[in-house]
CSV table of C-alpha atoms in Angstrom, one decimal:
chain,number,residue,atom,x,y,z
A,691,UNK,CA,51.1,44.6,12.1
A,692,UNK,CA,54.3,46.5,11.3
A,693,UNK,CA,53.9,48.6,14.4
A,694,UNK,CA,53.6,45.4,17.0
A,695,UNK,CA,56.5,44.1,15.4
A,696,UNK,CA,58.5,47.3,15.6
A,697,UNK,CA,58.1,47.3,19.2
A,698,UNK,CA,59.3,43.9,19.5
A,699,UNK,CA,62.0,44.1,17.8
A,700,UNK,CA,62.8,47.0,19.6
A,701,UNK,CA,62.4,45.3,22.5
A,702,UNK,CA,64.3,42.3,22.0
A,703,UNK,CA,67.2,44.7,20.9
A,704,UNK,CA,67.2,46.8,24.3
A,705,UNK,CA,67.3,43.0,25.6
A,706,UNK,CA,70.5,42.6,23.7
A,707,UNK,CA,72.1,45.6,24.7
A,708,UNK,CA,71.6,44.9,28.3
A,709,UNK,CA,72.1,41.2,28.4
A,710,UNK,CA,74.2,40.3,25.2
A,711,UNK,CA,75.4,36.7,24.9
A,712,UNK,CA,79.0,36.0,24.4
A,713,UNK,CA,80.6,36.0,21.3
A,714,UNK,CA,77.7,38.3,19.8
A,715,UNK,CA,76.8,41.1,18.8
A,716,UNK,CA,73.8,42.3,17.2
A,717,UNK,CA,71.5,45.3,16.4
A,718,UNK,CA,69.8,46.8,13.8
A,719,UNK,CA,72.0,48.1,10.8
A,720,UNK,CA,70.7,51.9,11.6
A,721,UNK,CA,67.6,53.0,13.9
A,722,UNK,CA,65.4,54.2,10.9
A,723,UNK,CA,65.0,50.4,10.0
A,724,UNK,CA,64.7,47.6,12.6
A,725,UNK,CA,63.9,45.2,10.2
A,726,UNK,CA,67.3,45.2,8.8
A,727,UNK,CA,70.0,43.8,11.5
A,728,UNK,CA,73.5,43.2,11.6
A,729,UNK,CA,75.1,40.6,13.6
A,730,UNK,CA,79.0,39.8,14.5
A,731,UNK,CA,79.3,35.8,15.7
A,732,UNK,CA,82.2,34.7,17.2
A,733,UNK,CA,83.3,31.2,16.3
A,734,UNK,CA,82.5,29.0,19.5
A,735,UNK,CA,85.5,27.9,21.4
A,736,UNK,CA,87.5,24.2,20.7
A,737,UNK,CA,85.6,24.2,17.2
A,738,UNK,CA,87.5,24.6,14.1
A,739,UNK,CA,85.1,28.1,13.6
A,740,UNK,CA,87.0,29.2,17.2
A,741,UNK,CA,88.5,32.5,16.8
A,742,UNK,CA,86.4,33.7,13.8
A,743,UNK,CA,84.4,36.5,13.8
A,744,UNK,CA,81.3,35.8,11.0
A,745,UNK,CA,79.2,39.0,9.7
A,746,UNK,CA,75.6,37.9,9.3
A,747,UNK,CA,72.5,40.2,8.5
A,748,UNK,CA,68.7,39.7,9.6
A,749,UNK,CA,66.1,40.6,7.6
A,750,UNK,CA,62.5,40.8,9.7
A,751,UNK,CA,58.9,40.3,7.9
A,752,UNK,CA,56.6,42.9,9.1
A,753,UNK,CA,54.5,40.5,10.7
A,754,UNK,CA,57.7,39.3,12.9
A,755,UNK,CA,57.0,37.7,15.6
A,756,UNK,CA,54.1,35.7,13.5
A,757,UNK,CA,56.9,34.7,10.8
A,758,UNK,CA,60.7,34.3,11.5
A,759,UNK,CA,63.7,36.6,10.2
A,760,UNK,CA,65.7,35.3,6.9
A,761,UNK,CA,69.4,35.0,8.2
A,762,UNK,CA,72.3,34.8,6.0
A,763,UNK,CA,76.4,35.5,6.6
A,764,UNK,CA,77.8,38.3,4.9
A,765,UNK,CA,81.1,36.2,4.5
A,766,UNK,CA,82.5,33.5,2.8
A,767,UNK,CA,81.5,30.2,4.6
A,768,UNK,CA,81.3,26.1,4.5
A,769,UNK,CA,79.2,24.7,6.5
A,770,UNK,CA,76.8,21.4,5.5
A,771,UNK,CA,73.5,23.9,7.3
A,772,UNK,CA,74.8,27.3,5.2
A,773,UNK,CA,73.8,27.9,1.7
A,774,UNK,CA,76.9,28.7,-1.1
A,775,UNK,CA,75.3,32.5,-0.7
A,776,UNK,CA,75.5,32.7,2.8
A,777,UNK,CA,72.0,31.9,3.6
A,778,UNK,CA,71.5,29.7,7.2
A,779,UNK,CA,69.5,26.9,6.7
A,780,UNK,CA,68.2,25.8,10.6
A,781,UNK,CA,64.6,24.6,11.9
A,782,UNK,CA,64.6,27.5,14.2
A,783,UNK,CA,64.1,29.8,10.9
A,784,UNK,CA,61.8,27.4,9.2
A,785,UNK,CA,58.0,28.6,8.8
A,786,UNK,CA,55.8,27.7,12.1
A,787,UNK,CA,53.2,24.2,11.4
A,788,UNK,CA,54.4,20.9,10.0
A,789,UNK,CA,57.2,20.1,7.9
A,790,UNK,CA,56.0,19.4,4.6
A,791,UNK,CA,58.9,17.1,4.2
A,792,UNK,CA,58.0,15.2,7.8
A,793,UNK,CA,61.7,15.8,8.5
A,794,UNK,CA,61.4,18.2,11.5
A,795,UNK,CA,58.7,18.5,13.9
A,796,UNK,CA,56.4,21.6,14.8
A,797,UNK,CA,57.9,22.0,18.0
A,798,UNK,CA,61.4,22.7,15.8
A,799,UNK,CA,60.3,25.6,13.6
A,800,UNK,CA,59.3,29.3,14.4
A,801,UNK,CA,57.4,30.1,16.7
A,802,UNK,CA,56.7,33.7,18.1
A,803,UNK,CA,58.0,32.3,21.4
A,804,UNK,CA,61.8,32.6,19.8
A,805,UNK,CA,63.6,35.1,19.5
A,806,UNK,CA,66.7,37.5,18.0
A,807,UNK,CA,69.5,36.1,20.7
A,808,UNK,CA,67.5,32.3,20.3
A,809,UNK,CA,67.9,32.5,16.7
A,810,UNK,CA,72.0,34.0,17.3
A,811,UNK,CA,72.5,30.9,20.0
A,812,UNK,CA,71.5,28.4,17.7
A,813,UNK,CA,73.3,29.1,14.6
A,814,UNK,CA,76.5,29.3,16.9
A,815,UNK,CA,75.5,25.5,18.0
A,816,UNK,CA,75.0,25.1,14.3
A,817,UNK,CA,78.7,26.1,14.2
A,818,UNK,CA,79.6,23.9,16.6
A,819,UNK,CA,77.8,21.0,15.8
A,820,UNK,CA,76.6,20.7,12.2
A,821,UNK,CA,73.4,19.1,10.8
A,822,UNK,CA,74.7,16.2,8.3
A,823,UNK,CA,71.5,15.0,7.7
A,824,UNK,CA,70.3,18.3,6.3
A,825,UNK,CA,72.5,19.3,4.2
A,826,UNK,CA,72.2,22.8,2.5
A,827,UNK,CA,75.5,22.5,1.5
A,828,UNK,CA,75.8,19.1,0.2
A,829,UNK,CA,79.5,19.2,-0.3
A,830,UNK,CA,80.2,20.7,3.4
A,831,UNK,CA,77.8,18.1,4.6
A,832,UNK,CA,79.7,15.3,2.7
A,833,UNK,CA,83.6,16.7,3.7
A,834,UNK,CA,82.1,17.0,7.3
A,835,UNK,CA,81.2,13.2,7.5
A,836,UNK,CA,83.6,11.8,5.1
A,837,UNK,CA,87.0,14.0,5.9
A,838,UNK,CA,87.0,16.1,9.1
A,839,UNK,CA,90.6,16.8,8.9
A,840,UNK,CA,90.3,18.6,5.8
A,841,UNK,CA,86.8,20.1,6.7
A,842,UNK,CA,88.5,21.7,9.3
A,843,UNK,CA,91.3,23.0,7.2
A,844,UNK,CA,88.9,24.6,5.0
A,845,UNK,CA,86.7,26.1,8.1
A,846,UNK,CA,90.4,27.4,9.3
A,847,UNK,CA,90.9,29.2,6.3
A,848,UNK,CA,87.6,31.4,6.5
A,849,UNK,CA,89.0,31.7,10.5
A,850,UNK,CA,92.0,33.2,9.0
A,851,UNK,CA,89.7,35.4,6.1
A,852,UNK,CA,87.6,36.9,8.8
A,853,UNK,CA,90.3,37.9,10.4
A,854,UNK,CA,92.4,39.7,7.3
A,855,UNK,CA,95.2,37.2,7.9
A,856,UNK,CA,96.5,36.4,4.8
A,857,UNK,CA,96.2,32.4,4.3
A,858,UNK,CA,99.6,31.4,3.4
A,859,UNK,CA,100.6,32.4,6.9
């Protein structure tokens, strides 16, 4: 099983070289292990994440593409769909088959149909538009509904962290 995924995920990351999406950049952390990636997200534009640039790392199962990567950011963030440890918390990453919850459908979760840059394109959405209703972050999730204009100063400051600019500037 290790093997097939090997090749895919070698695949997918020739795909990514070629073709990269904007604002990321991703590949594995060194090519004696492609189940350990790296990946540099650029906050999406008019959001208060814009000009940030968020370290992430993807861990792969060896049976990848039958089960999805684990996902977390290697920097500080607040976010209502990130984890306090940096862990991202989106259907897309979510085990394929029902949710045993009922709150998202199958079509939602994994499936070996998705891949590295489909993962990487929906956690900038995620960025962009956060999940309030699914809160992995229960205070993020609260500030984002409740008080946007301090959510946003907060999500500024990380801005201002990722980029080694001192936040008292």
């Amino acid at each position: 099983m290790a093997g097939s995924a090997l090749r895919r995920l070698m695949a997918e990351y020739k795909q990514l070289t070629l073709n990269p999406p904007e604002g990321i950049l991703a590949g594995p952390v060194n090519e004696e292990n492609f189940f350990e990636w790296e990946a540099l997200i650029t906050g999406p534009e008019g959001t208060c994440f814009e000009g940030g640039v968020f370290p992430t790392k993807l861990t792969f199962p060896p049976d990848y593409p039958l089960s999805p990567p684990k996902m977390q950011f290697t920097c500080d963030m607040f976010h209502p769909n990130i984890y306090a440890d940096g862990r991202v918390c989106i259907s897309i990453l979510h085990a394929p088959g029902d949710d045993p919850m009922g709150y998202e459908s199958s079509a939602e979760r994994w499936s070996p149909v998705q891949s590295v840059e489909k993962i990487l394109l929906s956690v900038v959405s995620m960025l962009a538009e956060p999940n309030d209703e699914s809160g992995a972050n229960v205070d993020a999730a609260k500030m984002w509904r409740e008080n946007r204009e301090e959510f946003n100063q907060v999500a500024e400051s990380i801005v201002r962290k990722t980029l080694g600019i001192p936040d008292n500037v």
